[in-house]
Short mmCIF file of C-alpha atoms and ligand atoms in Angstrom, two decimals:
data_model
loop_
_atom_site.label_atom_id
_atom_site.label_comp_id
_atom_site.label_asym_id
_atom_site.label_seq_id
_atom_site.Cartn_x
_atom_site.Cartn_y
_atom_site.Cartn_z
CA MET A 218 -12.68 1.68 21.34
CA SER A 219 -9.92 3.81 22.70
CA ALA A 220 -11.46 7.15 23.50
CA ARG A 221 -8.08 8.58 24.35
CA ARG A 222 -6.23 7.37 21.31
CA PRO A 223 -2.72 8.83 21.54
CA PHE A 224 -2.24 11.76 19.22
CA SER A 225 1.43 12.10 19.91
CA LEU A 226 2.52 9.90 17.03
CA ALA A 227 1.07 12.34 14.53
CA ILE A 228 2.16 15.54 16.22
CA GLY A 229 5.71 14.73 17.26
CA PRO A 230 7.69 17.06 14.98
CA ILE A 231 4.83 19.51 14.60
CA GLY A 232 4.40 19.68 18.35
CA ALA A 233 8.04 20.57 18.73
CA ALA A 234 7.68 23.33 16.15
CA LEU A 235 4.56 24.58 17.91
CA ILE A 236 6.36 24.84 21.22
CA LEU A 237 9.09 26.89 19.57
CA ALA A 238 6.51 29.12 17.95
CA LEU A 239 4.63 29.68 21.20
CA ALA A 240 7.81 30.40 23.10
CA GLY A 241 8.70 33.15 20.66
CA CYS A 242 5.21 34.55 20.41
CA GLN A 243 4.11 36.26 23.60
CA PRO A 244 0.98 38.40 23.18
CA ALA A 245 2.74 41.65 24.10
CA THR A 246 5.44 41.17 21.46
CA PRO A 247 4.66 41.80 17.79
CA ASP A 248 5.62 38.89 15.60
CA ALA A 249 8.75 39.37 13.58
CA PRO A 250 8.53 37.21 10.46
CA SER A 251 11.35 34.73 10.32
CA PRO A 252 13.30 34.93 7.06
CA ALA A 253 14.41 31.32 7.43
CA ALA A 254 10.85 30.02 7.66
CA SER A 255 9.67 31.56 4.42
CA ALA A 256 12.65 30.19 2.53
CA ALA A 257 12.17 26.68 3.92
CA ASP A 258 8.49 26.53 3.01
CA ALA A 259 8.48 28.49 -0.22
CA GLY A 260 6.14 26.90 -2.71
CA ALA A 261 4.33 24.88 -0.09
CA GLY A 262 1.28 27.17 -0.13
CA ILE A 263 -0.60 26.98 3.12
CA VAL A 264 0.33 24.20 5.51
CA VAL A 265 -2.32 23.22 8.02
CA SER A 266 -1.39 21.28 11.13
CA GLU A 267 -2.68 20.55 14.62
CA ALA A 268 -6.33 20.82 13.60
CA TRP A 269 -8.51 19.77 16.52
CA ILE A 270 -11.87 20.39 18.11
CA ARG A 271 -12.62 20.20 21.76
CA GLU A 272 -15.14 17.54 22.73
CA THR A 273 -18.39 19.09 23.91
CA PRO A 274 -20.75 18.18 26.72
CA PRO A 275 -24.13 16.80 25.58
CA ASN A 276 -26.40 19.44 24.01
CA ALA A 277 -23.61 21.99 23.65
CA ALA A 278 -24.55 24.70 21.17
CA VAL A 279 -20.99 25.36 20.08
CA ALA A 280 -17.63 23.65 19.85
CA GLY A 281 -14.25 25.35 19.74
CA GLY A 282 -11.93 24.49 16.86
CA TYR A 283 -8.21 25.14 16.68
CA LEU A 284 -5.43 24.76 14.16
CA THR A 285 -2.05 26.01 13.05
CA LEU A 286 -1.59 27.67 9.67
CA HIS A 287 1.61 28.51 7.87
CA SER A 288 1.41 30.38 4.60
CA ALA A 289 4.42 30.94 2.38
CA ALA A 290 2.82 34.10 1.00
CA ALA A 291 0.75 36.71 2.78
CA ASP A 292 -2.85 35.52 2.88
CA ARG A 293 -5.95 35.47 5.03
CA LEU A 294 -8.19 32.72 6.38
CA LEU A 295 -11.61 33.99 5.37
CA SER A 296 -14.07 31.27 6.31
CA VAL A 297 -14.59 27.64 7.20
CA ASP A 298 -17.36 25.30 6.04
CA THR A 299 -18.31 21.90 7.40
CA PRO A 300 -21.26 19.58 7.02
CA ALA A 301 -20.88 18.81 10.75
CA ALA A 302 -22.24 22.15 12.00
CA ALA A 303 -24.77 24.77 10.98
CA SER A 304 -21.97 27.27 10.50
CA VAL A 305 -18.43 28.08 11.53
CA GLU A 306 -17.36 31.51 12.75
CA ILE A 307 -13.84 32.85 13.27
CA HIS A 308 -13.61 34.41 16.73
CA GLU A 309 -11.11 36.43 18.66
CA MET A 310 -10.79 36.62 22.42
CA SER A 311 -10.21 39.87 24.22
CA HIS A 312 -9.76 40.84 27.83
CA ALA A 313 -11.88 43.73 29.02
CA GLY A 314 -12.23 44.65 32.68
CA GLY A 315 -10.97 41.26 33.78
CA MET A 316 -13.49 39.44 31.60
CA MET A 317 -12.68 37.35 28.55
CA ARG A 318 -15.00 38.07 25.68
CA MET A 319 -15.18 36.77 22.17
CA ARG A 320 -16.39 38.31 18.99
CA GLU A 321 -16.50 37.32 15.37
CA LEU A 322 -13.68 38.45 13.11
CA PRO A 323 -15.66 39.38 9.98
CA ASP A 324 -12.49 39.66 7.91
CA GLY A 325 -10.99 36.42 9.18
CA VAL A 326 -7.44 35.91 10.36
CA GLU A 327 -4.38 37.47 8.77
CA LEU A 328 -1.65 35.04 7.70
CA PRO A 329 1.62 36.95 7.37
CA ALA A 330 4.06 35.45 4.87
CA GLY A 331 6.25 32.73 6.32
CA THR A 332 4.80 33.04 9.80
CA GLU A 333 3.04 30.35 11.80
CA VAL A 334 -0.39 31.41 13.04
CA THR A 335 -2.02 29.28 15.72
CA LEU A 336 -5.67 29.38 16.65
CA LYS A 337 -5.78 28.05 20.19
CA PRO A 338 -7.83 28.04 23.40
CA GLY A 339 -7.85 31.51 24.90
CA GLY A 340 -6.92 33.13 21.58
CA ASN A 341 -8.35 33.32 18.12
CA HIS A 342 -10.40 30.22 17.44
CA LEU A 343 -13.04 28.68 15.24
CA MET A 344 -16.53 28.37 16.62
CA PHE A 345 -18.54 25.47 15.27
CA ILE A 346 -22.15 26.61 15.75
CA ASP A 347 -24.89 24.03 16.34
CA PRO A 348 -22.99 20.81 15.70
CA VAL A 349 -25.19 18.36 13.81
CA GLU A 350 -24.24 15.61 16.25
CA PRO A 351 -22.53 15.76 19.66
CA VAL A 352 -18.79 16.20 19.20
CA ARG A 353 -17.12 13.16 20.74
CA ALA A 354 -13.46 12.49 21.42
CA GLY A 355 -11.94 10.09 18.93
CA GLN A 356 -14.09 11.34 16.06
CA SER A 357 -12.79 13.43 13.25
CA ILE A 358 -14.62 16.25 11.52
CA GLU A 359 -14.05 17.27 7.93
CA ALA A 360 -14.05 20.93 7.01
CA THR A 361 -12.99 23.21 4.18
CA LEU A 362 -10.84 26.29 4.74
CA ARG A 363 -11.23 29.24 2.37
CA PHE A 364 -8.48 31.78 1.90
CA ALA A 365 -8.20 35.18 0.26
CA ASN A 366 -5.56 33.99 -2.20
CA ALA A 367 -4.71 30.32 -1.78
CA PRO A 368 -7.09 27.64 -3.08
CA GLU A 369 -9.55 26.22 -0.60
CA GLN A 370 -8.19 23.35 1.43
CA ALA A 371 -9.84 20.35 3.06
CA VAL A 372 -8.79 19.68 6.63
CA THR A 373 -9.61 16.98 9.17
CA PHE A 374 -10.15 18.12 12.75
CA GLU A 375 -9.46 15.49 15.40
CA VAL A 376 -11.79 15.68 18.39
CA ARG A 377 -9.84 15.76 21.64
CA PRO A 378 -11.22 15.00 25.11
CA LEU A 379 -12.49 17.85 27.24
CA GLY A 380 -9.71 17.51 29.77
CA ASP A 381 -6.88 17.90 27.28
CA ALA A 382 -6.64 21.68 27.27
CA PRO A 383 -7.54 24.48 29.65
CA ALA A 384 -11.25 25.28 29.46
CA ALA A 385 -10.69 29.01 29.33
CA ASP A 386 -13.31 29.83 26.77
CA HIS A 387 -16.79 29.13 25.45
CA THR A 388 -18.37 28.72 28.86
CA GLY A 389 -20.20 31.97 28.29
CA HIS A 390 -21.80 31.04 24.99
CU1 CU B 546 -15.98 31.66 20.23
#
């Protein structure tokens, strides 16, 4: 078994797009929707990419989930269901007095038309509460995304090793 199965094959072009999106998306700068993006993806509904969950230590009560969403029309990610956890919450991170805190976003995450929205470590994220089994790298976890307007969509989250991304969150849960 290759616990560190390379993911790069699947994310090549998407990874490049993600880097572009991140470079143009600093937290202090409001996102300006790109007219080119909405034209290119018109009719595609909501495109989900880069869905992954961070591997958890044994007995972890929560696991962080991340993904990139691109909706042709304005929409909202309302909720996520999975048989692999007791529940899934949508969280935001905020900085207050030098501390990073997280809280649930009861209304979910806004998806502006034609704009890529990335849930990532240190930012908005999904919180898989009480995973049914330990979340191990190399596994995949099936979930269903529910939106305000678009039909629900099944998505497969790849579990990535703990060391793959900065562990900036979830230590306080
Ligand atoms: Cu959280």
